[in-house]
Amino acid sequence: MESTLKDRRIATLVPVATAVLVWSTYWAIPLLVIAYLVVRRQPLVLTREVLLRILDLFLSILILAVAVGLLISALDVVARDGEIQLLQLLNRILKMLLVIGLAGYGYISLGFSAFRAWRGQLHNPKLSIGILQALRGRPKAAI
């Protein structure tokens, strides 16, 4: 993918700014959607692709967290109904590991995205399902 120096700098800034926004407050994540809508019409191809992949990553992490959270909640219900103290302790540990694991993966993936964007390449996170990329469709080849 060919990109200009300006495009690579902006594409590198996107994951760094996202990491700062997510670290400060989770309510700033919808700002990424607004940023994508603004950047979508610009000729900055690398920035647009990096932003789309970051949105896909956060959507995938959210879906994964909800699915695993439902399983952990079901385990919590069983632990409370059976009054099993060890299972309640295991439930708290699983919640903590889920939050730390997904947050750590998200920050590491943002770091890789920033590094690869600086080099003019794209990073494909392994946990990303690619929902938005599939909805967008394949880019049409220029004739």
PDB file of C-alpha atoms in Angstrom:
ATOM      1  CA  MET A   1       0.000   0.000   0.000  1.00  0.00           C
ATOM      2  CA  GLU A   2       1.470   3.287  -1.037  1.00  0.00           C
ATOM      3  CA  SER A   3       1.118   6.099   1.426  1.00  0.00           C
ATOM      4  CA  THR A   4       2.535   9.527   1.904  1.00  0.00           C
ATOM      5  CA  LEU A   5       4.496  10.645   4.939  1.00  0.00           C
ATOM      6  CA  LYS A   6       1.516  12.701   6.124  1.00  0.00           C
ATOM      7  CA  ASP A   7      -0.767   9.682   5.819  1.00  0.00           C
ATOM      8  CA  ARG A   8       1.643   7.491   7.800  1.00  0.00           C
ATOM      9  CA  ARG A   9       2.000  10.095  10.547  1.00  0.00           C
ATOM     10  CA  ILE A  10      -1.748  10.496  10.928  1.00  0.00           C
ATOM     11  CA  ALA A  11      -2.247   6.712  10.782  1.00  0.00           C
ATOM     12  CA  THR A  12       0.343   6.325  13.560  1.00  0.00           C
ATOM     13  CA  LEU A  13      -1.383   8.968  15.643  1.00  0.00           C
ATOM     14  CA  VAL A  14      -4.759   7.177  15.439  1.00  0.00           C
ATOM     15  CA  PRO A  15      -3.816   4.110  17.591  1.00  0.00           C
ATOM     16  CA  VAL A  16      -1.874   6.287  20.040  1.00  0.00           C
ATOM     17  CA  ALA A  17      -4.817   8.680  20.452  1.00  0.00           C
ATOM     18  CA  THR A  18      -7.168   5.716  20.752  1.00  0.00           C
ATOM     19  CA  ALA A  19      -5.072   4.205  23.536  1.00  0.00           C
ATOM     20  CA  VAL A  20      -5.117   7.502  25.411  1.00  0.00           C
ATOM     21  CA  LEU A  21      -8.892   7.886  24.950  1.00  0.00           C
ATOM     22  CA  VAL A  22      -9.623   4.334  26.070  1.00  0.00           C
ATOM     23  CA  TRP A  23      -7.295   4.665  29.037  1.00  0.00           C
ATOM     24  CA  SER A  24      -8.954   7.900  30.144  1.00  0.00           C
ATOM     25  CA  THR A  25     -12.588   6.896  29.551  1.00  0.00           C
ATOM     26  CA  TYR A  26     -14.415   4.161  27.666  1.00  0.00           C
ATOM     27  CA  TRP A  27     -17.159   6.584  26.687  1.00  0.00           C
ATOM     28  CA  ALA A  28     -14.819   8.172  24.132  1.00  0.00           C
ATOM     29  CA  ILE A  29     -14.876   5.090  21.882  1.00  0.00           C
ATOM     30  CA  PRO A  30     -17.879   6.401  19.854  1.00  0.00           C
ATOM     31  CA  LEU A  31     -15.614   9.295  18.866  1.00  0.00           C
ATOM     32  CA  LEU A  32     -13.746   6.751  16.728  1.00  0.00           C
ATOM     33  CA  VAL A  33     -16.882   6.247  14.651  1.00  0.00           C
ATOM     34  CA  ILE A  34     -17.167   9.985  14.110  1.00  0.00           C
ATOM     35  CA  ALA A  35     -13.480  10.127  13.194  1.00  0.00           C
ATOM     36  CA  TYR A  36     -13.980   7.327  10.656  1.00  0.00           C
ATOM     37  CA  LEU A  37     -16.911   9.161   9.097  1.00  0.00           C
ATOM     38  CA  VAL A  38     -14.748  12.277   8.755  1.00  0.00           C
ATOM     39  CA  VAL A  39     -11.691  10.437   7.417  1.00  0.00           C
ATOM     40  CA  ARG A  40     -13.711   8.235   5.072  1.00  0.00           C
ATOM     41  CA  ARG A  41     -13.973  10.960   2.435  1.00  0.00           C
ATOM     42  CA  GLN A  42     -10.319  12.005   2.704  1.00  0.00           C
ATOM     43  CA  PRO A  43      -7.610  10.628   0.391  1.00  0.00           C
ATOM     44  CA  LEU A  44      -5.723   9.245   3.419  1.00  0.00           C
ATOM     45  CA  VAL A  45      -6.045   5.542   2.578  1.00  0.00           C
ATOM     46  CA  LEU A  46      -3.765   4.156   5.301  1.00  0.00           C
ATOM     47  CA  THR A  47      -5.415   6.241   8.010  1.00  0.00           C
ATOM     48  CA  ARG A  48      -8.854   5.089   6.936  1.00  0.00           C
ATOM     49  CA  GLU A  49      -7.807   1.417   6.961  1.00  0.00           C
ATOM     50  CA  VAL A  50      -6.075   1.680  10.355  1.00  0.00           C
ATOM     51  CA  LEU A  51      -9.107   3.376  11.874  1.00  0.00           C
ATOM     52  CA  LEU A  52     -11.446   0.739  10.428  1.00  0.00           C
ATOM     53  CA  ARG A  53      -9.299  -2.091  11.801  1.00  0.00           C
ATOM     54  CA  ILE A  54      -9.208  -0.457  15.239  1.00  0.00           C
ATOM     55  CA  LEU A  55     -12.998  -0.126  15.216  1.00  0.00           C
ATOM     56  CA  ASP A  56     -13.239  -3.796  14.218  1.00  0.00           C
ATOM     57  CA  LEU A  57     -10.892  -4.719  17.040  1.00  0.00           C
ATOM     58  CA  PHE A  58     -12.949  -2.891  19.667  1.00  0.00           C
ATOM     59  CA  LEU A  59     -16.195  -4.328  18.333  1.00  0.00           C
ATOM     60  CA  SER A  60     -14.707  -7.837  18.421  1.00  0.00           C
ATOM     61  CA  ILE A  61     -13.385  -7.349  21.961  1.00  0.00           C
ATOM     62  CA  LEU A  62     -16.827  -6.107  23.030  1.00  0.00           C
ATOM     63  CA  ILE A  63     -18.565  -9.142  21.522  1.00  0.00           C
ATOM     64  CA  LEU A  64     -16.034 -11.495  23.115  1.00  0.00           C
ATOM     65  CA  ALA A  65     -16.376  -9.776  26.493  1.00  0.00           C
ATOM     66  CA  VAL A  66     -20.168 -10.042  26.386  1.00  0.00           C
ATOM     67  CA  ALA A  67     -20.066 -13.733  25.461  1.00  0.00           C
ATOM     68  CA  VAL A  68     -17.535 -14.682  28.131  1.00  0.00           C
ATOM     69  CA  GLY A  69     -19.239 -12.346  30.611  1.00  0.00           C
ATOM     70  CA  LEU A  70     -22.494 -14.251  30.149  1.00  0.00           C
ATOM     71  CA  LEU A  71     -20.718 -17.512  30.948  1.00  0.00           C
ATOM     72  CA  ILE A  72     -19.079 -16.032  34.022  1.00  0.00           C
ATOM     73  CA  SER A  73     -22.430 -14.586  35.142  1.00  0.00           C
ATOM     74  CA  ALA A  74     -24.034 -18.013  34.794  1.00  0.00           C
ATOM     75  CA  LEU A  75     -21.238 -19.437  36.931  1.00  0.00           C
ATOM     76  CA  ASP A  76     -21.900 -16.710  39.483  1.00  0.00           C
ATOM     77  CA  VAL A  77     -25.583 -17.625  39.642  1.00  0.00           C
ATOM     78  CA  VAL A  78     -24.687 -21.270  40.244  1.00  0.00           C
ATOM     79  CA  ALA A  79     -22.168 -20.293  42.917  1.00  0.00           C
ATOM     80  CA  ARG A  80     -24.680 -18.106  44.776  1.00  0.00           C
ATOM     81  CA  ASP A  81     -27.512 -20.629  44.572  1.00  0.00           C
ATOM     82  CA  GLY A  82     -25.333 -23.463  45.797  1.00  0.00           C
ATOM     83  CA  GLU A  83     -23.568 -21.226  48.311  1.00  0.00           C
ATOM     84  CA  ILE A  84     -20.187 -22.469  47.109  1.00  0.00           C
ATOM     85  CA  GLN A  85     -17.517 -20.075  48.360  1.00  0.00           C
ATOM     86  CA  LEU A  86     -14.728 -21.556  46.250  1.00  0.00           C
ATOM     87  CA  LEU A  87     -16.759 -21.104  43.070  1.00  0.00           C
ATOM     88  CA  GLN A  88     -17.488 -17.487  43.973  1.00  0.00           C
ATOM     89  CA  LEU A  89     -13.770 -16.879  44.448  1.00  0.00           C
ATOM     90  CA  LEU A  90     -13.069 -18.552  41.094  1.00  0.00           C
ATOM     91  CA  ASN A  91     -15.704 -16.330  39.517  1.00  0.00           C
ATOM     92  CA  ARG A  92     -14.009 -13.159  40.781  1.00  0.00           C
ATOM     93  CA  ILE A  93     -10.642 -14.393  39.528  1.00  0.00           C
ATOM     94  CA  LEU A  94     -12.110 -15.186  36.104  1.00  0.00           C
ATOM     95  CA  LYS A  95     -13.645 -11.708  35.863  1.00  0.00           C
ATOM     96  CA  MET A  96     -10.337 -10.107  36.752  1.00  0.00           C
ATOM     97  CA  LEU A  97      -8.433 -12.254  34.248  1.00  0.00           C
ATOM     98  CA  LEU A  98     -10.958 -11.462  31.526  1.00  0.00           C
ATOM     99  CA  VAL A  99     -10.686  -7.720  32.040  1.00  0.00           C
ATOM    100  CA  ILE A 100      -6.897  -7.732  32.310  1.00  0.00           C
ATOM    101  CA  GLY A 101      -6.483 -10.077  29.350  1.00  0.00           C
ATOM    102  CA  LEU A 102      -8.760  -8.212  26.967  1.00  0.00           C
ATOM    103  CA  ALA A 103      -7.436  -4.797  27.992  1.00  0.00           C
ATOM    104  CA  GLY A 104      -3.848  -5.981  27.663  1.00  0.00           C
ATOM    105  CA  TYR A 105      -4.538  -7.497  24.253  1.00  0.00           C
ATOM    106  CA  GLY A 106      -6.225  -4.292  23.117  1.00  0.00           C
ATOM    107  CA  TYR A 107      -3.308  -2.089  24.184  1.00  0.00           C
ATOM    108  CA  ILE A 108      -0.701  -4.417  22.693  1.00  0.00           C
ATOM    109  CA  SER A 109      -2.644  -4.564  19.445  1.00  0.00           C
ATOM    110  CA  LEU A 110      -2.872  -0.749  19.375  1.00  0.00           C
ATOM    111  CA  GLY A 111       0.899  -0.611  19.849  1.00  0.00           C
ATOM    112  CA  PHE A 112       1.446  -2.977  16.936  1.00  0.00           C
ATOM    113  CA  SER A 113      -1.002  -0.971  14.830  1.00  0.00           C
ATOM    114  CA  ALA A 114       0.921   2.251  15.533  1.00  0.00           C
ATOM    115  CA  PHE A 115       4.266   0.624  14.750  1.00  0.00           C
ATOM    116  CA  ARG A 116       3.036  -0.970  11.531  1.00  0.00           C
ATOM    117  CA  ALA A 117       1.295   2.256  10.449  1.00  0.00           C
ATOM    118  CA  TRP A 118       4.552   4.159  10.897  1.00  0.00           C
ATOM    119  CA  ARG A 119       6.130   1.694   8.480  1.00  0.00           C
ATOM    120  CA  GLY A 120       3.223   2.106   6.027  1.00  0.00           C
ATOM    121  CA  GLN A 121       1.744  -1.342   6.695  1.00  0.00           C
ATOM    122  CA  LEU A 122      -1.472  -2.644   8.201  1.00  0.00           C
ATOM    123  CA  HIS A 123      -1.787  -4.754  11.340  1.00  0.00           C
ATOM    124  CA  ASN A 124      -4.377  -7.549  11.417  1.00  0.00           C
ATOM    125  CA  PRO A 125      -5.262  -8.292  15.044  1.00  0.00           C
ATOM    126  CA  LYS A 126      -5.869 -11.987  15.651  1.00  0.00           C
ATOM    127  CA  LEU A 127      -9.015 -11.504  17.752  1.00  0.00           C
ATOM    128  CA  SER A 128     -10.596  -9.140  15.249  1.00  0.00           C
ATOM    129  CA  ILE A 129     -13.619 -10.724  13.614  1.00  0.00           C
ATOM    130  CA  GLY A 130     -13.660  -8.184  10.770  1.00  0.00           C
ATOM    131  CA  ILE A 131     -17.346  -7.317  11.007  1.00  0.00           C
ATOM    132  CA  LEU A 132     -17.050  -3.773   9.693  1.00  0.00           C
ATOM    133  CA  GLN A 133     -14.665  -4.815   6.951  1.00  0.00           C
ATOM    134  CA  ALA A 134     -17.177  -7.406   5.785  1.00  0.00           C
ATOM    135  CA  LEU A 135     -20.021  -4.885   5.899  1.00  0.00           C
ATOM    136  CA  ARG A 136     -17.976  -2.397   3.909  1.00  0.00           C
ATOM    137  CA  GLY A 137     -17.311  -4.969   1.214  1.00  0.00           C
ATOM    138  CA  ARG A 138     -14.235  -5.451  -0.850  1.00  0.00           C
ATOM    139  CA  PRO A 139     -12.694  -2.373  -2.412  1.00  0.00           C
ATOM    140  CA  LYS A 140     -13.287  -2.204  -6.121  1.00  0.00           C
ATOM    141  CA  ALA A 141     -10.213  -2.384  -8.302  1.00  0.00           C
ATOM    142  CA  ALA A 142      -9.495   0.633 -10.454  1.00  0.00           C
ATOM    143  CA  ILE A 143      -9.984  -0.076 -14.127  1.00  0.00           C
TER     144      ILE A 143
END
